[in-house]
XYZ file of C-alpha atoms in Angstrom:
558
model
C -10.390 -30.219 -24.665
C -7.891 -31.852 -22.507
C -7.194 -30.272 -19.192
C -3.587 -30.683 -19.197
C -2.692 -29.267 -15.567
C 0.213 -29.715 -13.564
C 0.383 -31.046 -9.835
C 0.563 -27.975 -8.147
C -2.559 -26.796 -10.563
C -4.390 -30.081 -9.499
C -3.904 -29.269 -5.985
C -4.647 -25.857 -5.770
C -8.419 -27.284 -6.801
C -8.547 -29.909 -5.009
C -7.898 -27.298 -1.876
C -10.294 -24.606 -3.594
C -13.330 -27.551 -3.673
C -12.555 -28.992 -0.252
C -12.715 -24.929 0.992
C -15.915 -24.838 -0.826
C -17.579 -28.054 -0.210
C -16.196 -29.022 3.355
C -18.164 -32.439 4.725
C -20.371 -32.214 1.874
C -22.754 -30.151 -0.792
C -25.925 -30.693 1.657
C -28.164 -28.826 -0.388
C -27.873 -30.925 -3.500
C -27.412 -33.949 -1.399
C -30.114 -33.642 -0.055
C -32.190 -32.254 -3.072
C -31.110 -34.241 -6.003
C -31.314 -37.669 -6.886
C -27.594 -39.204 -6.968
C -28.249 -40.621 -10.149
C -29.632 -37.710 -12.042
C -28.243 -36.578 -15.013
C -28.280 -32.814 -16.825
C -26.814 -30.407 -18.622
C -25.680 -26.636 -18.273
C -24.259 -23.967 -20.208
C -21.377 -21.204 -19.058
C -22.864 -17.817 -20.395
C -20.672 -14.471 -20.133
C -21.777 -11.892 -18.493
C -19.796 -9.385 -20.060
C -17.710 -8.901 -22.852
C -14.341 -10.231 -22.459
C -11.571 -12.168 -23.376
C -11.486 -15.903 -22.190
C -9.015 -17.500 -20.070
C -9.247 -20.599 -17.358
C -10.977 -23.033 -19.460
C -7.782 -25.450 -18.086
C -8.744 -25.574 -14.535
C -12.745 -24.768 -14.571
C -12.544 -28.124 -16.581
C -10.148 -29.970 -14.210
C -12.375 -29.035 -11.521
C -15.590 -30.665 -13.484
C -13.595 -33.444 -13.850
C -12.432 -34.074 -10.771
C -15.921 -34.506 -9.203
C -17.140 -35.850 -12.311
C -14.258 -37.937 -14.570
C -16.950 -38.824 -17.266
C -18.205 -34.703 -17.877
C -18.609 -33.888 -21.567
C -17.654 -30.535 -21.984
C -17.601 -27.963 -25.290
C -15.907 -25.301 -25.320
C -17.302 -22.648 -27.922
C -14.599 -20.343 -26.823
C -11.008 -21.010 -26.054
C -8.053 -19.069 -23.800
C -7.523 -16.043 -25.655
C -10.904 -15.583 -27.897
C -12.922 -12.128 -27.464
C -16.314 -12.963 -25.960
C -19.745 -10.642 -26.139
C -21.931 -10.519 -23.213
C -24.720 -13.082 -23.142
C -22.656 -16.088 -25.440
C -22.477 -19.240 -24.778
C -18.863 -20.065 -23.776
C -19.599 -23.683 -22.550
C -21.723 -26.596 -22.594
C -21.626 -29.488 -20.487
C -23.245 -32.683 -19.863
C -22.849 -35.044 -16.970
C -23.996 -35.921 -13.187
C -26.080 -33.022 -11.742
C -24.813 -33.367 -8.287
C -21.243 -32.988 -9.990
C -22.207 -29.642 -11.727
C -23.969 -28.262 -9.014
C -21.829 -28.830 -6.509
C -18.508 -27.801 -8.772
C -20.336 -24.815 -10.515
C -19.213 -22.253 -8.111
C -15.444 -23.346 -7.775
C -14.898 -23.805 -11.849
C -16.288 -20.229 -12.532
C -14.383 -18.423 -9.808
C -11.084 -19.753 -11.938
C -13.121 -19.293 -14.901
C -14.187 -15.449 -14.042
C -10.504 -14.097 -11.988
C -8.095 -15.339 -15.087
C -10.902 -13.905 -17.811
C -10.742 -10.635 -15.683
C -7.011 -10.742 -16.008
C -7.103 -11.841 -19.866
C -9.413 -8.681 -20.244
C -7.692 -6.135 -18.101
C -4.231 -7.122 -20.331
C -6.122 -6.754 -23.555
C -7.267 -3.094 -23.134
C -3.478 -2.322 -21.801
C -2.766 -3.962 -25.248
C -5.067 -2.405 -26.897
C -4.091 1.011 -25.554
C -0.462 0.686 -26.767
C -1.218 -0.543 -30.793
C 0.786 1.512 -33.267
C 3.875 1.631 -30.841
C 6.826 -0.617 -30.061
C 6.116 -0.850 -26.731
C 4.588 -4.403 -25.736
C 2.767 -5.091 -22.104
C 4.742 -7.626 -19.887
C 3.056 -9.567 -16.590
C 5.374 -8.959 -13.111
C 5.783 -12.060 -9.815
C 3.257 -9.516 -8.375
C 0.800 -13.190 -8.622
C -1.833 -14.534 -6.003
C 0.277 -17.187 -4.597
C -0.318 -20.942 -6.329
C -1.942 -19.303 -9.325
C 1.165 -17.875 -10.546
C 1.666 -20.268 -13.804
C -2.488 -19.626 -14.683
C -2.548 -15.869 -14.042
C 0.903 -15.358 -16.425
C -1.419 -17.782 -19.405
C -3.942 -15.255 -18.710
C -1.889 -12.492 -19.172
C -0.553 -14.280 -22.310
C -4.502 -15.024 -23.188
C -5.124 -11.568 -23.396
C -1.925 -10.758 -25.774
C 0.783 -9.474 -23.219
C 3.653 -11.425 -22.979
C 5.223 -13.108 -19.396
C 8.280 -11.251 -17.666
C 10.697 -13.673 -15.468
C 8.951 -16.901 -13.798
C 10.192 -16.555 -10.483
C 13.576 -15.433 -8.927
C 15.847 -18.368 -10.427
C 15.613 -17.362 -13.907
C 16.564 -14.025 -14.066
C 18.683 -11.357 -11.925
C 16.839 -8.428 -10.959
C 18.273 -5.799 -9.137
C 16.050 -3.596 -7.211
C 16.344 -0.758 -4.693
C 16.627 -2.952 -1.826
C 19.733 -4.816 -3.011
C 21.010 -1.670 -5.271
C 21.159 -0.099 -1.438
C 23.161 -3.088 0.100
C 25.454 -3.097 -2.421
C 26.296 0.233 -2.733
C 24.382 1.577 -5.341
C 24.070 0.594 -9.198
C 27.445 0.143 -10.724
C 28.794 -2.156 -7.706
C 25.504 -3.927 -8.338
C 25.905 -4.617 -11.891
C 29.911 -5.732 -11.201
C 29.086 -8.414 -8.717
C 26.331 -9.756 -10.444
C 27.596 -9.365 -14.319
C 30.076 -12.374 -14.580
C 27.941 -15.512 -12.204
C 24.875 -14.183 -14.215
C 26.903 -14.734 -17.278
C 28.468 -17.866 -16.703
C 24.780 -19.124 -15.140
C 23.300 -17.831 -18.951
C 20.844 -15.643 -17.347
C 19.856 -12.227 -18.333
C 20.839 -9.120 -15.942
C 17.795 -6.055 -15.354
C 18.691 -3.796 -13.167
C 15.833 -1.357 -11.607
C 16.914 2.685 -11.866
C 14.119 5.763 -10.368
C 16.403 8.815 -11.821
C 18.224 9.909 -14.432
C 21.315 9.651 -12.913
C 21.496 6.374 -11.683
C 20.436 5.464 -15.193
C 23.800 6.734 -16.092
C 25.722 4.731 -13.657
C 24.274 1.603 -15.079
C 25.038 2.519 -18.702
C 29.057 3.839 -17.439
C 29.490 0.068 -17.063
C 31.709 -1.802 -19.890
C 30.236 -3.472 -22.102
C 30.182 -6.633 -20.623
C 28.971 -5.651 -17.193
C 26.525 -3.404 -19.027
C 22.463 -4.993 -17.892
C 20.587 -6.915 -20.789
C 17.571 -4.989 -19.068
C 16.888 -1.496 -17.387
C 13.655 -1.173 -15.381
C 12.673 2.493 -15.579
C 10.767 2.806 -12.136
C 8.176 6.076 -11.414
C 9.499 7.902 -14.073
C 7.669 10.944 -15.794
C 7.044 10.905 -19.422
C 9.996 13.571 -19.692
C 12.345 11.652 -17.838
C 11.203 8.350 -20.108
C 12.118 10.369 -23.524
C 14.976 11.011 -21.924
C 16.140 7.828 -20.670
C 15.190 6.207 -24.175
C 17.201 9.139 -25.972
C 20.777 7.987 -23.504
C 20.315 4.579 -23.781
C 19.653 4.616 -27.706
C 22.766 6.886 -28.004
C 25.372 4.013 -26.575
C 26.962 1.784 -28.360
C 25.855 -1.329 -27.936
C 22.938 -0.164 -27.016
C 20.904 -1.901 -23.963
C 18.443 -4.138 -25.620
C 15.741 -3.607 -23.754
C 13.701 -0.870 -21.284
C 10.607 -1.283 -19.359
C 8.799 1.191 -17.735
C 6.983 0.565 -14.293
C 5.211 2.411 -11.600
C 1.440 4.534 -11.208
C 0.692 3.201 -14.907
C -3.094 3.474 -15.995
C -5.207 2.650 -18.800
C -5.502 6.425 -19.351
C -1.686 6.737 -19.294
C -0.233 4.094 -20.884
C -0.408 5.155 -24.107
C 1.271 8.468 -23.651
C 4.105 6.355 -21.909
C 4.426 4.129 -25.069
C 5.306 6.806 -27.131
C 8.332 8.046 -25.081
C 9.923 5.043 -27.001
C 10.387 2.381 -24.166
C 10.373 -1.295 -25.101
C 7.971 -2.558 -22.462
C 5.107 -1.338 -19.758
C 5.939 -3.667 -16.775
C 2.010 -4.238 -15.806
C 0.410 -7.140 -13.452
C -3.118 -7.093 -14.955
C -5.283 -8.921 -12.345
C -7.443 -6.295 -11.465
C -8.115 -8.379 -8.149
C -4.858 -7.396 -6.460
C -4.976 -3.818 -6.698
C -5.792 -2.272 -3.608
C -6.390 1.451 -2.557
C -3.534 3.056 -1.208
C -0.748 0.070 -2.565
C 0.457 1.789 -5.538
C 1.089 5.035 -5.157
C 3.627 6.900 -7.297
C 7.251 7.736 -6.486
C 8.035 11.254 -6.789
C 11.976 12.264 -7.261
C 11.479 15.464 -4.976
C 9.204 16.762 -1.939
C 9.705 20.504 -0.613
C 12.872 20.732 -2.945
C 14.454 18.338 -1.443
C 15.679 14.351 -3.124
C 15.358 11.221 -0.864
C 19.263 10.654 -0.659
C 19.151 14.784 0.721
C 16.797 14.223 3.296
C 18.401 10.696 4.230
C 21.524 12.979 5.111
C 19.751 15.456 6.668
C 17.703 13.059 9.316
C 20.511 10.861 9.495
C 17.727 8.059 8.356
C 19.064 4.712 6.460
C 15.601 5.290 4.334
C 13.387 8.347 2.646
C 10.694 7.225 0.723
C 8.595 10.062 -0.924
C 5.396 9.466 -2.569
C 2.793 11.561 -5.047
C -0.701 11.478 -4.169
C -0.945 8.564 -1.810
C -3.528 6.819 0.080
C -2.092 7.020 3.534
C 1.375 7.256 4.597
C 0.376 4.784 7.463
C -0.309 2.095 4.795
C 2.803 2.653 2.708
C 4.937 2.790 5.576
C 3.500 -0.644 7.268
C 4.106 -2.326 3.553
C 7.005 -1.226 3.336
C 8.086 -2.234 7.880
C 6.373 -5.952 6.720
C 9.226 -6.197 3.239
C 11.690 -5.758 6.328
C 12.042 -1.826 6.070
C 14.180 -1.335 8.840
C 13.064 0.665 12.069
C 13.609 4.174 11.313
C 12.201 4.287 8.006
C 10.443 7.668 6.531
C 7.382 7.893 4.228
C 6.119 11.371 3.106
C 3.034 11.735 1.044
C 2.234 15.219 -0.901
C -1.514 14.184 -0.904
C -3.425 11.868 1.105
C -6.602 10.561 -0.256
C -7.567 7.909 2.579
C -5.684 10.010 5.178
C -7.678 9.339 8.266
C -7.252 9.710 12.014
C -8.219 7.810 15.122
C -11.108 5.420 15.038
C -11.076 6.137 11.182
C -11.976 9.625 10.904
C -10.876 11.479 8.049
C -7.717 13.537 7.967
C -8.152 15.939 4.851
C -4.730 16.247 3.371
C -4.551 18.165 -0.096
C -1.594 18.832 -1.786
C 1.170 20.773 -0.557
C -0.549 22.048 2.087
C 0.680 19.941 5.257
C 3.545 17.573 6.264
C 2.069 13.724 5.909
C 4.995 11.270 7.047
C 5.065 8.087 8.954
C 8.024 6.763 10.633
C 8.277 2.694 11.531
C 9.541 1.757 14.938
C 10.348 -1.806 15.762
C 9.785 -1.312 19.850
C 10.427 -5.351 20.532
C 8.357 -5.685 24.091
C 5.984 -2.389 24.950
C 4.975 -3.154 28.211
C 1.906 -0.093 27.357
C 1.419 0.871 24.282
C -1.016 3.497 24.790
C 1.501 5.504 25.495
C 2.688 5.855 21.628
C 0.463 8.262 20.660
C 1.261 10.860 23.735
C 4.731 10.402 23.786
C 4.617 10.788 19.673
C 2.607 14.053 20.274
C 4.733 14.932 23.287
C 7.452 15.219 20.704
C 5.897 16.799 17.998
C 4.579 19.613 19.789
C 7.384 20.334 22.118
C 9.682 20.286 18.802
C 7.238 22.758 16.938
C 7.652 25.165 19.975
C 11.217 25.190 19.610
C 11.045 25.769 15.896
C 8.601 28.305 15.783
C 8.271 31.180 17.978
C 4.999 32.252 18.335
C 2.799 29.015 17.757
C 2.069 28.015 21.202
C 1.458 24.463 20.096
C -0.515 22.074 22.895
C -1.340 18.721 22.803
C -5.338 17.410 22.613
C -5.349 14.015 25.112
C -4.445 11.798 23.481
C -3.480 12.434 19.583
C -4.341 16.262 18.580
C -2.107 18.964 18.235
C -3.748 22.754 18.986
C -3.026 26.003 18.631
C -4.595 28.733 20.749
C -8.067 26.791 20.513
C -7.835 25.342 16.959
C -6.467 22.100 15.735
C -3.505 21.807 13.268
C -2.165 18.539 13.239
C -2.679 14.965 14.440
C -0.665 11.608 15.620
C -2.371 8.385 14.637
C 0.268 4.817 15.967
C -0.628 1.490 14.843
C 1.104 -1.419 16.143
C 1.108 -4.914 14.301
C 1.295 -7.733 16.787
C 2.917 -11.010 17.386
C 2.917 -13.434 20.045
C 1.771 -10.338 22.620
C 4.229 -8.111 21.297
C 4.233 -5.082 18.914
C 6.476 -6.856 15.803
C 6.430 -3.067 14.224
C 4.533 -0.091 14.812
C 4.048 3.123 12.606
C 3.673 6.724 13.745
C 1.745 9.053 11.672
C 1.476 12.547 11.835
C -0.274 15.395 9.997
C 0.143 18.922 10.146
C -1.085 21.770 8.834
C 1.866 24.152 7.571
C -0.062 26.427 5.106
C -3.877 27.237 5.155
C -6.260 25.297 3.853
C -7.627 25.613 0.594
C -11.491 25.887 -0.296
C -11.613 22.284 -1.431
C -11.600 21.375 2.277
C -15.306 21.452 4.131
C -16.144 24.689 5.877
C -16.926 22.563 8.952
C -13.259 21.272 8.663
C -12.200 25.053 8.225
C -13.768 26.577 10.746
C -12.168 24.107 13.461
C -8.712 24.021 12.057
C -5.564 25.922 11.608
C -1.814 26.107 10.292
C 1.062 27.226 11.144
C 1.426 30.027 8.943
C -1.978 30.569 10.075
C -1.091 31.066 13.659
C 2.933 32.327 13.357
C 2.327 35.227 10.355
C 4.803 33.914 7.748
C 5.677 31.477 5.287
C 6.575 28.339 6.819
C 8.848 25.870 4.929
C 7.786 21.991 4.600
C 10.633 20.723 5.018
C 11.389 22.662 8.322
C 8.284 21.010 9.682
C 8.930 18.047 8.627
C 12.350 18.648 10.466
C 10.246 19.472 13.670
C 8.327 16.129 13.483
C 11.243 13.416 12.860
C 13.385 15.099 15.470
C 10.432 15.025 18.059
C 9.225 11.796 17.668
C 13.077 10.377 17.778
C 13.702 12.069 21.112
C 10.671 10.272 22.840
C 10.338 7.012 20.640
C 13.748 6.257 20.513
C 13.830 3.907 23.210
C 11.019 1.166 24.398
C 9.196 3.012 27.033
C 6.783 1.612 29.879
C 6.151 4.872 31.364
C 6.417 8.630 31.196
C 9.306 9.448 33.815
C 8.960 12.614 35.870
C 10.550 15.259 33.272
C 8.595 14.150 30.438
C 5.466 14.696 32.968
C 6.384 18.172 33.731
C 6.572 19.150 30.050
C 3.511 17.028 29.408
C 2.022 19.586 32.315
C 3.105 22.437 30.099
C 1.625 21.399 27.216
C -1.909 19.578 28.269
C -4.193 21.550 26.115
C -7.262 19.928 28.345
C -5.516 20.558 31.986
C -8.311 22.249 34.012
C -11.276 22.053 31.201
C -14.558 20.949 31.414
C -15.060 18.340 28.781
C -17.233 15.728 27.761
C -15.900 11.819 27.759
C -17.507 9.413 25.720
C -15.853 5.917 26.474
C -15.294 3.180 23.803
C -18.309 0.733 24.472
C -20.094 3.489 26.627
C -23.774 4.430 25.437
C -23.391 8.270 26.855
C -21.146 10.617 27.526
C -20.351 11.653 31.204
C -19.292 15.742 31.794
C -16.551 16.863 34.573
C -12.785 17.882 34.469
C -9.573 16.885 32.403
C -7.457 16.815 35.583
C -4.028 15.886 33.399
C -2.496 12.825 32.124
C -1.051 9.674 34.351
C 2.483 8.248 34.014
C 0.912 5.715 31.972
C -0.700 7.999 29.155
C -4.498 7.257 30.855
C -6.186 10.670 31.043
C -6.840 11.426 34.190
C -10.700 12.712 34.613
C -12.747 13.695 37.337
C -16.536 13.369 36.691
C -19.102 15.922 38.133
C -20.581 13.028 40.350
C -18.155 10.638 41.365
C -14.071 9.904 42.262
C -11.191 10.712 40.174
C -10.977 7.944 37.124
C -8.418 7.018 34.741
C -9.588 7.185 31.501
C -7.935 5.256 28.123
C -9.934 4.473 25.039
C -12.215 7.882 24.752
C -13.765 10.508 22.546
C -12.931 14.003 24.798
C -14.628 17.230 23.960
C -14.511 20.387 25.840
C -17.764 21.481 26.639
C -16.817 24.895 25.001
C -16.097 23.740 21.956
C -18.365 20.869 21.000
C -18.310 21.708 17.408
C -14.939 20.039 17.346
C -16.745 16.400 17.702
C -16.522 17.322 13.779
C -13.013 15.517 13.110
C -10.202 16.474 10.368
């Protein structure tokens, strides 16, 4: 075959070989005769569906212009583990040293061939086809879209010029769908390109389909939608006259899933199938309510310019820091109703079922922190003075420098993580967990045994949202402003609330090979704990593991 590949193609492997070969393939330099000659064959190792045969040969070739290649499968042909899908013929140092490079293409664009024919697969007997997204591994975007083509789906848009898409970031500028759709209709027109406009409810599907006619989308995206919701989208939207050609459904799709999503009646499954950019925690589901309460209701209530509510979702942390580096502005809200990576300080798991505790991250864009230690005690300042306020009877403290007690059991946590430029924190995102109802069985006795909730420690029901109230309202008052230090009121409540004041603990610092026992004396202006060890002066203490000698069975973490 001719490897017809474009310039940018041709450079991306010229850049993939140089990464790969650098000064030079010593090995087979220095093994192999320059003038041998040999042959190879490219055997599957699974069964598959072929795609990349274009640039595993232009990377042969490029080493080797005079490689004889046949290919006994082509893009798009099913392969059984153990075929033959190539032979080749040419200079041995050529194939050696190009082997690697030719099946990495070869192997990621059959993966994404594959992955699109089982969504394929999974939606036969239904009018609903499987479309690729710009969700691409930058410079491969042309080869991973004739994958997804390989493996029978068909290519959405190519890139932002050649189709208008309106999504929640620029529905939310413009002031929601329907001035969308009028400012974009006519130039989209006129410019012959289609108009899709991206809807999460009911409602705002609706607004798109109040339009006229002529302002009406070619296109509705139908984002984290349940199957419910779908049939009943597909039900409006057929029910119009003329009806909108087209609707795609998008968001928390799965092999296992799709098919009961094709036969609400939708057009399309909006799917990127490279299985090598999906990544734990990056594609959680949108849920249309948390505690009762909408995104747009709890955007009133906190005053917030964003809400984002999520399903069962890695960590809120992670969400929230995607969402602060697609220029989520400071101020920005994400609440999980499940964590399954929820973790806590030096990675230590956070155990957050269902319904059971608040999850939310807030992003803060603090420009110059002169010490950003303090985040997490000012964060947890907040939070726990807030939760005394709001519930009489809790007697919250905070844990040096992150943990949130109550009487001698923890309920909740703060976990801050700054991202950095140029010696600055560019955005940082406060976590915090707490435990509103008990927890359930499914949680480790260990974990149990050391933890409590709020209902736990107050004797009645306790509403999420109210916490969550608590924990916005808290941070705000101490995060609102870039702080260098903790002035002299926020040290007397910080006196009030020092769970560790007068204890005898156990410090194990970062780095340190033992731990060294004395007393938690209180906290310095700067957030440092202040410490004095049973032999020796008063030290200031900042990157630690503290445990009260009382209670060392709480080196077990939540």
């Amino acid at each position: 075959m001719s490897a017809r590949l474009s310039e940018s193609e041709l450079a991306l492997i010229e850049a993939a070989l140089a990464e790969d070969i650098g000064e030079a393939d010593w090995t087979t330099r220095w093994t192999i005769s320059g003038e041998a000659r040999g042959s190879a064959r490219i055997v599957a190792r699974a069964d598959g569906v072929i795609a990349g045969t274009r640039p595993a040969e232009g990377v042969f070739r490029r080493l080797d212009p005079e490689v004889r290649l046949d290919w006994r499968r082509v893009d798009g042909e099913g392969v059984q583990a153990g075929s033959v899908v190539a032979e080749l013929r040419g200079r041995l140092h050529a194939i050696l040293t190009a082997e690697r490079t030719a099946l990495n293409f070869l192997g990621r664009l059959s993966g994404v061939a594959t992955l699109t024919s089982r969504y394929v697969r999974a939606v036969e007997g239904t009018s609903c086809r499987v479309v690729d997204t710009r969700k691409t591994t930058p410079g491969w975007r042309r080869l991973e879209k004739e994958a997804v083509a390989s493996g029978g789906g068909q290519n959405h848009r190519s890139g932002l010029y050649d189709m208008v898409l309106l999504k929640e970031n620029h529905l939310r500028h413009a002031g929601g769908v329907g001035p969308a759709l009028d400012r974009v209709s006519e130039p989209a027109r006129a410019a012959g390109l289609e108009v899709e406009v991206e809807v999460t409810d009911l409602a705002e599907l609706e607004a798109a389909l109040e339009r006229p006619p002529g302002a009406r989308p070619d296109r509705i995206l139908l984002d984290n939608m349940t199957a419910e919701m779908l049939r009943e989208a597909v039900r409006a939207v057929r029910g119009i006259d003329p009806p909108v050609p087209l609707l795609e459904a998008s968001g928390g799709v799965t092999l296992e899933s799709v098919g009961s999503i094709a036969d609400t009646g939708v057009d399309l499954h909006l799917e990127h199938a490279s299985p090598h950019t999906r990544k734990a925690g990056m594609s959680a589901r949108r849920i249309s309510r948390w505690a009762g309460r909408t995104e747009a209701e709890l955007r009133r209530r906190w005053d917030r310019p964003d809400v984002y509510l999520f399903g069962k979702v890695g960590s809120t942390n992670d969400q929230a820091s995607k969402l602060a580096e697609e220029s989520a502005p400071a101020g920005t809200i994400v609440i999980g109703r499940e964590q399954t990576g929820g973790r806590g300080r030096a990675g230590r798991i956070w155990h957050s079922p269902p319904n059971v505790g608040v999850y939310l991250s807030m992003v803060f864009r603090p420009g110059e922190l002169e010490n950003p230690g303090l985040l997490p005690v000012m964060a947890g300042l907040g939070v726990v003075r807030a939760l005394d306020l709001a519930f009489s009877g809790l007697g919250p403290a905070l844990k040096w420098p992150n943990d949130i007690y109550a009487g001698e059991r923890k309920c909740g946590g703060i976990l801050a993580e700054a991202s950095w430029s140029e010696g600055a924190p560019r955005q940082v995102i406060v976590g915090v967990g707490i435990n509103a109802k008990p927890l359930p069985s499914s949680v480790p006795a260990a974990v149990r045994s050391a933890a409590t909730s709020l209902e736990d420690e107050i004797g009645r029901p306790v509403d999420l949202a109210e916490v969550a109230d608590a924990i916005v309202n808290g941070i705000e008052a101490f995060l609102g402003e870039p702080t260098s230090a903790l002035d002299h009121s926020a040290l007397e409540l910080l006196d009030h609330y020092d769970w560790l004041r007068d204890r005898r603990v156990s410090v194990l610092v970062d780095g340190a090979e033992s731990a060294t026992t004395g007393v938690a004396v209180g906290i310095a202006p700067d957030g440092a704990l202040l410490f004095r060890p049973d032999r020796g002066a008063l030290r200031r203490v900042e990157n630690a593991v503290v445990v009260p000698e009382t209670a060392s069975s709480r080196k077990a973490s939540r």
